[in-house]
mmCIF file of C-alpha atoms in Angstrom:
data_model
loop_
_atom_site.group_PDB
_atom_site.id
_atom_site.type_symbol
_atom_site.label_atom_id
_atom_site.label_comp_id
_atom_site.label_asym_id
_atom_site.label_seq_id
_atom_site.Cartn_x
_atom_site.Cartn_y
_atom_site.Cartn_z
ATOM 1 C CA MET A 93 -5.685 -9.668 32.330
ATOM 2 C CA PRO A 94 -6.875 -7.696 29.269
ATOM 3 C CA VAL A 95 -5.586 -4.142 28.961
ATOM 4 C CA ALA A 96 -8.262 -1.466 28.436
ATOM 5 C CA GLY A 97 -8.639 -0.593 24.767
ATOM 6 C CA GLU A 98 -6.520 -3.496 23.503
ATOM 7 C CA GLY A 99 -7.651 -6.090 20.984
ATOM 8 C CA ARG A 100 -6.163 -9.054 19.106
ATOM 9 C CA ILE A 101 -7.096 -10.824 15.887
ATOM 10 C CA ASP A 102 -5.415 -14.016 14.742
ATOM 11 C CA CYS A 103 -6.455 -15.520 11.432
ATOM 12 C CA ARG A 104 -5.152 -18.867 10.175
ATOM 13 C CA ALA A 105 -6.133 -21.651 7.799
ATOM 14 C CA ILE A 106 -6.327 -25.157 9.270
ATOM 15 C CA ALA A 107 -7.425 -28.185 7.241
ATOM 16 C CA GLY A 108 -8.972 -25.998 4.552
ATOM 17 C CA ARG A 109 -11.044 -23.891 6.964
ATOM 18 C CA ILE A 110 -10.634 -20.464 8.536
ATOM 19 C CA HIS A 111 -9.934 -20.323 12.267
ATOM 20 C CA GLN A 112 -10.074 -16.831 13.694
ATOM 21 C CA THR A 113 -9.350 -15.921 17.320
ATOM 22 C CA VAL A 114 -10.560 -12.526 18.521
ATOM 23 C CA SER A 115 -10.282 -10.767 21.877
ATOM 24 C CA SER A 116 -10.879 -7.178 22.983
ATOM 25 C CA ALA A 117 -11.300 -5.057 26.104
ATOM 26 C CA TYR A 118 -13.532 -2.037 26.746
ATOM 27 C CA PRO A 119 -13.896 0.474 25.129
ATOM 28 C CA LEU A 120 -12.765 -1.559 22.112
ATOM 29 C CA LYS A 121 -14.963 -4.271 20.640
ATOM 30 C CA ILE A 122 -14.107 -6.652 17.790
ATOM 31 C CA ILE A 123 -16.693 -8.868 16.123
ATOM 32 C CA SER A 124 -16.110 -11.467 13.426
ATOM 33 C CA PRO A 125 -18.984 -12.417 11.092
ATOM 34 C CA GLN A 126 -18.363 -15.655 9.263
ATOM 35 C CA ALA A 127 -17.913 -15.879 5.508
ATOM 36 C CA SER A 128 -19.961 -18.722 4.036
ATOM 37 C CA ALA A 129 -18.184 -21.959 3.248
ATOM 38 C CA ALA A 130 -19.209 -21.753 -0.405
ATOM 39 C CA VAL A 131 -17.437 -18.427 -0.760
ATOM 40 C CA SER A 132 -14.286 -19.617 0.970
ATOM 41 C CA ALA A 133 -13.150 -21.450 -2.154
ATOM 42 C CA VAL A 134 -13.771 -18.557 -4.565
ATOM 43 C CA SER A 135 -10.186 -17.781 -5.474
ATOM 44 C CA GLU A 136 -8.518 -20.734 -7.121
ATOM 45 C CA THR A 137 -5.575 -18.592 -8.269
ATOM 46 C CA THR A 138 -4.499 -17.488 -4.796
ATOM 47 C CA ALA A 139 -6.221 -20.197 -2.710
ATOM 48 C CA LEU A 140 -6.869 -17.663 0.044
ATOM 49 C CA LEU A 141 -9.670 -18.315 2.525
ATOM 50 C CA PRO A 142 -11.516 -15.082 3.426
ATOM 51 C CA SER A 143 -12.466 -13.839 6.882
ATOM 52 C CA VAL A 144 -13.839 -10.539 8.193
ATOM 53 C CA ALA A 145 -13.480 -8.594 11.450
ATOM 54 C CA PHE A 146 -15.184 -5.342 12.474
ATOM 55 C CA ILE A 147 -13.389 -2.954 14.850
ATOM 56 C CA LEU A 148 -15.938 -1.064 16.965
ATOM 57 C CA SER A 149 -16.146 1.187 20.013
ATOM 58 C CA TYR A 150 -18.667 0.955 22.839
ATOM 59 C CA GLY A 151 -18.821 4.739 23.117
ATOM 60 C CA GLY A 152 -19.611 5.271 19.440
ATOM 61 C CA GLY A 153 -16.153 6.688 18.839
ATOM 62 C CA ILE A 154 -12.816 7.518 20.417
ATOM 63 C CA VAL A 155 -13.267 9.545 23.588
ATOM 64 C CA HIS A 156 -10.618 12.076 24.497
ATOM 65 C CA GLY A 157 -7.750 10.310 26.255
ATOM 66 C CA ASP A 158 -8.555 6.849 24.843
ATOM 67 C CA ARG A 159 -5.669 4.648 23.806
ATOM 68 C CA ILE A 160 -6.738 1.970 21.358
ATOM 69 C CA LEU A 161 -4.283 -0.777 20.423
ATOM 70 C CA VAL A 162 -5.074 -3.519 17.886
ATOM 71 C CA HIS A 163 -2.819 -6.468 17.017
ATOM 72 C CA ALA A 164 -3.734 -8.479 13.915
ATOM 73 C CA SER A 165 -1.916 -11.482 12.435
ATOM 74 C CA VAL A 166 -2.742 -13.082 9.092
ATOM 75 C CA HIS A 167 -1.208 -16.499 8.468
ATOM 76 C CA PRO A 168 -0.514 -18.296 5.146
ATOM 77 C CA GLY A 169 -3.574 -19.143 3.082
ATOM 78 C CA CYS A 170 -5.796 -16.432 4.604
ATOM 79 C CA ALA A 171 -7.334 -13.181 3.376
ATOM 80 C CA LEU A 172 -8.435 -10.996 6.316
ATOM 81 C CA LEU A 173 -10.696 -7.992 5.785
ATOM 82 C CA LEU A 174 -10.710 -5.418 8.619
ATOM 83 C CA LEU A 175 -13.668 -3.015 8.650
ATOM 84 C CA THR A 176 -15.385 -0.473 10.892
ATOM 85 C CA GLN A 177 -19.104 0.227 11.231
ATOM 86 C CA GLY A 178 -19.397 3.860 10.201
ATOM 87 C CA SER A 179 -16.758 6.551 10.525
ATOM 88 C CA THR A 180 -14.322 6.564 13.432
ATOM 89 C CA LYS A 181 -15.515 9.547 15.445
ATOM 90 C CA VAL A 182 -12.944 11.342 17.568
ATOM 91 C CA PHE A 183 -14.599 13.415 20.288
ATOM 92 C CA ARG A 184 -13.389 16.842 21.356
ATOM 93 C CA GLN A 185 -10.767 17.477 23.993
ATOM 94 C CA ARG A 186 -12.187 17.958 27.471
ATOM 95 C CA ASN A 187 -11.341 21.261 29.125
ATOM 96 C CA SER A 188 -10.229 19.384 32.225
ATOM 97 C CA ALA A 189 -7.723 17.291 30.268
ATOM 98 C CA LYS A 190 -5.577 19.835 28.476
ATOM 99 C CA GLY A 191 -2.433 18.379 27.015
ATOM 100 C CA ASP A 192 -3.941 14.908 26.755
ATOM 101 C CA GLN A 193 -4.771 13.375 23.379
ATOM 102 C CA SER A 194 -6.421 10.339 21.771
ATOM 103 C CA TYR A 195 -4.416 7.504 20.232
ATOM 104 C CA GLN A 196 -5.124 4.525 18.009
ATOM 105 C CA THR A 197 -2.343 2.114 17.049
ATOM 106 C CA MET A 198 -2.458 -0.996 14.862
ATOM 107 C CA HIS A 199 0.315 -3.603 14.722
ATOM 108 C CA LEU A 200 -0.290 -5.784 11.687
ATOM 109 C CA GLN A 201 1.524 -9.008 10.753
ATOM 110 C CA VAL A 202 1.180 -10.350 7.197
ATOM 111 C CA ALA A 203 2.628 -13.773 6.366
ATOM 112 C CA SER A 204 3.758 -15.056 2.990
ATOM 113 C CA ASN A 205 0.849 -16.209 0.794
ATOM 114 C CA SER A 206 -1.680 -14.152 2.733
ATOM 115 C CA LEU A 207 -3.618 -10.940 2.212
ATOM 116 C CA LEU A 208 -4.606 -8.235 4.702
ATOM 117 C CA CYS A 209 -7.167 -5.618 3.656
ATOM 118 C CA VAL A 210 -7.639 -2.733 6.106
ATOM 119 C CA LEU A 211 -10.623 -0.801 4.733
ATOM 120 C CA PRO A 212 -12.198 1.316 7.475
ATOM 121 C CA ASP A 213 -14.654 4.147 7.093
ATOM 122 C CA PRO A 214 -12.986 7.556 7.438
ATOM 123 C CA VAL A 215 -11.827 9.198 10.643
ATOM 124 C CA THR A 216 -13.984 12.200 11.583
ATOM 125 C CA CYS A 217 -12.498 14.521 14.186
ATOM 126 C CA PHE A 218 -14.931 16.717 16.119
ATOM 127 C CA LYS A 219 -14.241 20.361 16.875
ATOM 128 C CA GLY A 220 -11.346 20.659 19.331
ATOM 129 C CA ALA A 221 -10.233 17.000 18.954
ATOM 130 C CA ARG A 222 -6.575 15.990 19.179
ATOM 131 C CA TYR A 223 -5.955 12.642 17.509
ATOM 132 C CA ASN A 224 -2.934 10.459 16.739
ATOM 133 C CA GLN A 225 -2.928 7.174 14.860
ATOM 134 C CA ARG A 226 -0.267 4.776 13.665
ATOM 135 C CA GLN A 227 -0.468 1.707 11.427
ATOM 136 C CA ALA A 228 2.681 -0.430 11.600
ATOM 137 C CA VAL A 229 2.754 -3.348 9.152
ATOM 138 C CA ASN A 230 5.317 -6.148 9.169
ATOM 139 C CA MET A 231 5.101 -8.250 6.018
ATOM 140 C CA HIS A 232 6.914 -11.358 4.904
ATOM 141 C CA ARG A 233 7.993 -11.649 1.303
ATOM 142 C CA GLY A 234 5.091 -13.070 -0.708
ATOM 143 C CA GLY A 235 2.477 -11.421 1.527
ATOM 144 C CA SER A 236 0.002 -8.833 0.222
ATOM 145 C CA LEU A 237 -1.550 -5.696 1.678
ATOM 146 C CA VAL A 238 -4.342 -3.242 0.904
ATOM 147 C CA LEU A 239 -4.450 -0.476 3.524
ATOM 148 C CA LEU A 240 -6.745 2.553 3.399
ATOM 149 C CA ASP A 241 -6.126 5.530 5.667
ATOM 150 C CA TRP A 242 -8.582 8.369 5.196
ATOM 151 C CA MET A 243 -10.298 11.247 6.970
ATOM 152 C CA THR A 244 -13.016 13.880 6.626
ATOM 153 C CA SER A 245 -13.027 17.571 7.484
ATOM 154 C CA GLY A 246 -15.298 17.016 10.495
ATOM 155 C CA ARG A 247 -18.992 17.058 11.405
ATOM 156 C CA MET A 248 -20.216 18.943 8.356
ATOM 157 C CA SER A 249 -23.847 18.438 9.399
ATOM 158 C CA ARG A 250 -23.032 20.575 12.455
ATOM 159 C CA GLY A 251 -21.163 23.149 10.410
ATOM 160 C CA GLU A 252 -17.751 21.906 11.585
ATOM 161 C CA ARG A 253 -15.072 21.887 8.893
ATOM 162 C CA TRP A 254 -11.383 21.509 9.796
ATOM 163 C CA GLU A 255 -12.041 22.700 13.357
ATOM 164 C CA PHE A 256 -10.126 19.952 15.163
ATOM 165 C CA GLN A 257 -6.905 20.919 16.922
ATOM 166 C CA LYS A 258 -4.685 18.112 15.624
ATOM 167 C CA TYR A 259 -4.736 15.117 13.298
ATOM 168 C CA PHE A 260 -1.578 13.029 12.994
ATOM 169 C CA SER A 261 -1.421 9.750 11.070
ATOM 170 C CA VAL A 262 1.642 7.579 10.379
ATOM 171 C CA ASN A 263 1.843 4.487 8.161
ATOM 172 C CA VAL A 264 4.930 2.279 8.256
ATOM 173 C CA VAL A 265 5.363 -0.873 6.176
ATOM 174 C CA LYS A 266 8.322 -3.217 6.541
ATOM 175 C CA VAL A 267 9.007 -6.288 4.413
ATOM 176 C CA ASP A 268 11.222 -8.901 6.051
ATOM 177 C CA LYS A 269 12.199 -6.183 8.559
ATOM 178 C CA GLU A 270 13.321 -3.764 5.817
ATOM 179 C CA LEU A 271 11.531 -0.433 5.507
ATOM 180 C CA ALA A 272 9.396 -0.214 2.353
ATOM 181 C CA ILE A 273 7.020 2.689 3.140
ATOM 182 C CA ARG A 274 6.898 5.430 5.732
ATOM 183 C CA ASP A 275 4.252 8.127 5.332
ATOM 184 C CA ALA A 276 3.005 10.758 7.767
ATOM 185 C CA LEU A 277 0.234 13.360 7.648
ATOM 186 C CA LEU A 278 0.057 16.139 10.244
ATOM 187 C CA LEU A 279 -2.776 18.673 10.189
ATOM 188 C CA GLU A 280 -2.912 21.473 12.759
ATOM 189 C CA ASP A 281 -2.791 25.276 12.951
ATOM 190 C CA ARG A 282 -5.145 27.115 10.586
ATOM 191 C CA VAL A 283 -6.096 23.982 8.655
ATOM 192 C CA ALA A 284 -9.438 25.484 7.551
ATOM 193 C CA GLU A 285 -7.707 28.299 5.692
ATOM 194 C CA LYS A 286 -5.485 25.916 3.771
ATOM 195 C CA LEU A 287 -8.073 23.228 2.936
ATOM 196 C CA ALA A 288 -11.235 25.270 2.501
ATOM 197 C CA ASN A 289 -12.163 23.617 -0.821
ATOM 198 C CA LEU A 290 -11.751 19.985 0.288
ATOM 199 C CA ASP A 291 -13.656 17.716 2.642
ATOM 200 C CA ALA A 292 -11.880 14.348 2.492
ATOM 201 C CA PHE A 293 -8.372 12.932 2.043
ATOM 202 C CA ALA A 294 -7.394 9.318 1.398
ATOM 203 C CA TYR A 295 -4.103 7.431 1.348
ATOM 204 C CA LEU A 296 -4.157 3.912 -0.090
ATOM 205 C CA ILE A 297 -1.397 1.289 -0.097
ATOM 206 C CA ILE A 298 -1.563 -1.697 -2.478
ATOM 207 C CA LEU A 299 1.342 -4.154 -2.210
ATOM 208 C CA GLY A 300 2.159 -7.761 -2.978
ATOM 209 C CA PRO A 301 1.520 -10.515 -5.523
ATOM 210 C CA ALA A 302 -2.149 -11.180 -4.705
ATOM 211 C CA VAL A 303 -3.101 -7.589 -5.611
ATOM 212 C CA GLU A 304 -0.376 -6.793 -8.132
ATOM 213 C CA PHE A 305 -2.911 -6.686 -10.971
ATOM 214 C CA ILE A 306 -4.953 -4.047 -9.101
ATOM 215 C CA ALA A 307 -1.861 -1.896 -8.618
ATOM 216 C CA SER A 308 -0.924 -2.249 -12.297
ATOM 217 C CA ARG A 309 -4.457 -1.382 -13.375
ATOM 218 C CA LEU A 310 -4.544 1.794 -11.274
ATOM 219 C CA LEU A 311 -1.087 2.864 -12.387
ATOM 220 C CA LYS A 312 -2.046 2.475 -16.044
ATOM 221 C CA LYS A 313 -5.371 4.253 -15.493
ATOM 222 C CA HIS A 314 -3.630 7.217 -13.904
ATOM 223 C CA GLN A 315 -1.076 7.411 -16.725
ATOM 224 C CA ASP A 316 -3.866 7.278 -19.328
ATOM 225 C CA GLU A 317 -5.816 10.039 -17.577
ATOM 226 C CA ARG A 318 -2.780 12.294 -17.587
ATOM 227 C CA ILE A 319 -2.649 11.908 -21.372
ATOM 228 C CA ARG A 320 -6.402 11.839 -22.014
ATOM 229 C CA PRO A 321 -8.528 13.440 -19.252
ATOM 230 C CA SER A 322 -11.115 10.987 -17.948
ATOM 231 C CA ARG A 323 -14.847 11.269 -18.554
ATOM 232 C CA SER A 324 -15.460 9.497 -15.272
ATOM 233 C CA THR A 325 -18.498 10.431 -13.189
ATOM 234 C CA HIS A 326 -16.120 11.106 -10.261
ATOM 235 C CA LEU A 327 -14.811 14.346 -11.757
ATOM 236 C CA SER A 328 -14.212 16.069 -8.415
ATOM 237 C CA VAL A 329 -11.836 13.339 -7.137
ATOM 238 C CA LYS A 330 -8.234 14.436 -7.548
ATOM 239 C CA TRP A 331 -5.755 11.588 -7.298
ATOM 240 C CA SER A 332 -2.167 10.582 -7.883
ATOM 241 C CA VAL A 333 -0.227 7.304 -7.929
ATOM 242 C CA SER A 334 3.337 6.573 -6.834
ATOM 243 C CA PRO A 335 5.009 3.223 -7.630
ATOM 244 C CA VAL A 336 6.609 1.308 -4.768
ATOM 245 C CA SER A 337 9.705 -0.466 -5.963
ATOM 246 C CA HIS A 338 11.326 -2.501 -3.225
ATOM 247 C CA LYS A 339 13.503 -5.555 -3.698
ATOM 248 C CA GLN A 340 11.052 -7.619 -1.626
ATOM 249 C CA VAL A 341 7.693 -6.234 -2.811
ATOM 250 C CA GLN A 342 6.059 -4.296 -5.640
ATOM 251 C CA GLY A 343 3.001 -2.079 -5.576
ATOM 252 C CA ILE A 344 1.705 1.473 -5.427
ATOM 253 C CA THR A 345 0.508 4.184 -3.082
ATOM 254 C CA VAL A 346 -2.467 6.363 -4.020
ATOM 255 C CA ARG A 347 -3.412 9.799 -2.705
ATOM 256 C CA ALA A 348 -6.893 11.142 -3.342
ATOM 257 C CA ALA A 349 -8.855 14.205 -2.268
ATOM 258 C CA CYS A 350 -12.400 15.394 -2.884
ATOM 259 C CA ASP A 351 -14.882 18.063 -1.853
ATOM 260 C CA ASN A 352 -17.485 15.365 -1.155
ATOM 261 C CA THR A 353 -16.895 12.455 1.232
ATOM 262 C CA ASP A 354 -19.555 10.186 -0.299
ATOM 263 C CA GLU A 355 -18.125 10.677 -3.776
ATOM 264 C CA LEU A 356 -14.634 9.810 -2.597
ATOM 265 C CA LYS A 357 -16.006 6.707 -0.865
ATOM 266 C CA LEU A 358 -17.683 5.533 -4.074
ATOM 267 C CA TRP A 359 -14.510 6.205 -6.035
ATOM 268 C CA ILE A 360 -12.381 4.155 -3.629
ATOM 269 C CA LYS A 361 -14.788 1.226 -3.729
ATOM 270 C CA SER A 362 -14.910 1.284 -7.522
ATOM 271 C CA GLN A 363 -11.094 1.141 -7.706
ATOM 272 C CA LEU A 364 -11.003 -1.806 -5.293
ATOM 273 C CA GLU A 365 -13.751 -3.810 -6.990
ATOM 274 C CA PRO A 366 -11.217 -6.322 -8.422
ATOM 275 C CA LEU A 367 -10.735 -7.509 -4.823
ATOM 276 C CA GLN A 368 -14.099 -9.269 -4.953
ATOM 277 C CA PRO A 369 -12.921 -12.562 -6.517
ATOM 278 C CA ILE A 370 -10.032 -12.717 -4.029
ATOM 279 C CA ILE A 371 -11.875 -12.102 -0.752
ATOM 280 C CA GLY A 372 -15.162 -13.661 -1.913
ATOM 281 C CA ASP A 373 -18.691 -12.410 -2.490
ATOM 282 C CA SER A 374 -19.868 -12.335 1.125
ATOM 283 C CA ALA A 375 -16.798 -10.523 2.461
ATOM 284 C CA TRP A 376 -16.919 -8.079 -0.439
ATOM 285 C CA SER A 377 -20.619 -7.361 0.151
ATOM 286 C CA MET A 378 -19.859 -6.524 3.808
ATOM 287 C CA TYR A 379 -17.389 -3.908 2.606
ATOM 288 C CA LEU A 380 -19.518 -2.668 -0.273
ATOM 289 C CA ASN A 381 -22.632 -2.208 1.890
ATOM 290 C CA ASN A 382 -20.782 -0.854 4.921
#
């Protein structure tokens, strides 16, 4: 019997076609629009067949006390794109449920010769919210990963900026069971005083052979900008790059911050544009127009 808030996505290539199995239980909902057959053969270099899944919530967000758990497996020959429809809203803590919190956990399996792209809209915590999330990725050597973890300061249209009680996010990546990345961000206690000039943070992981050229491009761009300041239109985006050198996988992690959420979103999408020929035009357009 399905567990409340739990969902599963299994993506595999069989006889040159994508077969995706999806299940979910309230309040979680997962839908899987189909990429057109013509697009599925776009990438001759990686021979990855693209598929897309949207992770949604019936309540329009994560209600206080919710526990969301998503399992996703990407098998050889597949490129899976995980998206959300709009920001992940985390509602405030109820007065009657003090001490309780909201949780979202993702267990992600990435096989050799596959690509997983986790590109959600940002998490937006309402005033008084207490939120915990964890993304645990287990990769096989030869697999590839693009994972975006980002957040906003809150409901700015309501005048809420950094008024949540707690935001805690952990990203763990293992390759053939060996730890490659562990990153944690904890925000609580007088956050507004410390982050008054910023409205969005992003953490981006790019690993593996299918996206190695994107990682190299970003690393070089960042090095060039340190020598010659960029004339980019995204002047308010502050960003840094750290190489990931592991015996089983190569790549980078990127940290970015901005005083405007929409500008940071455009900047992220512009940096990831080289993904288009890998995941295909229809899958890319779903991300670009999301």
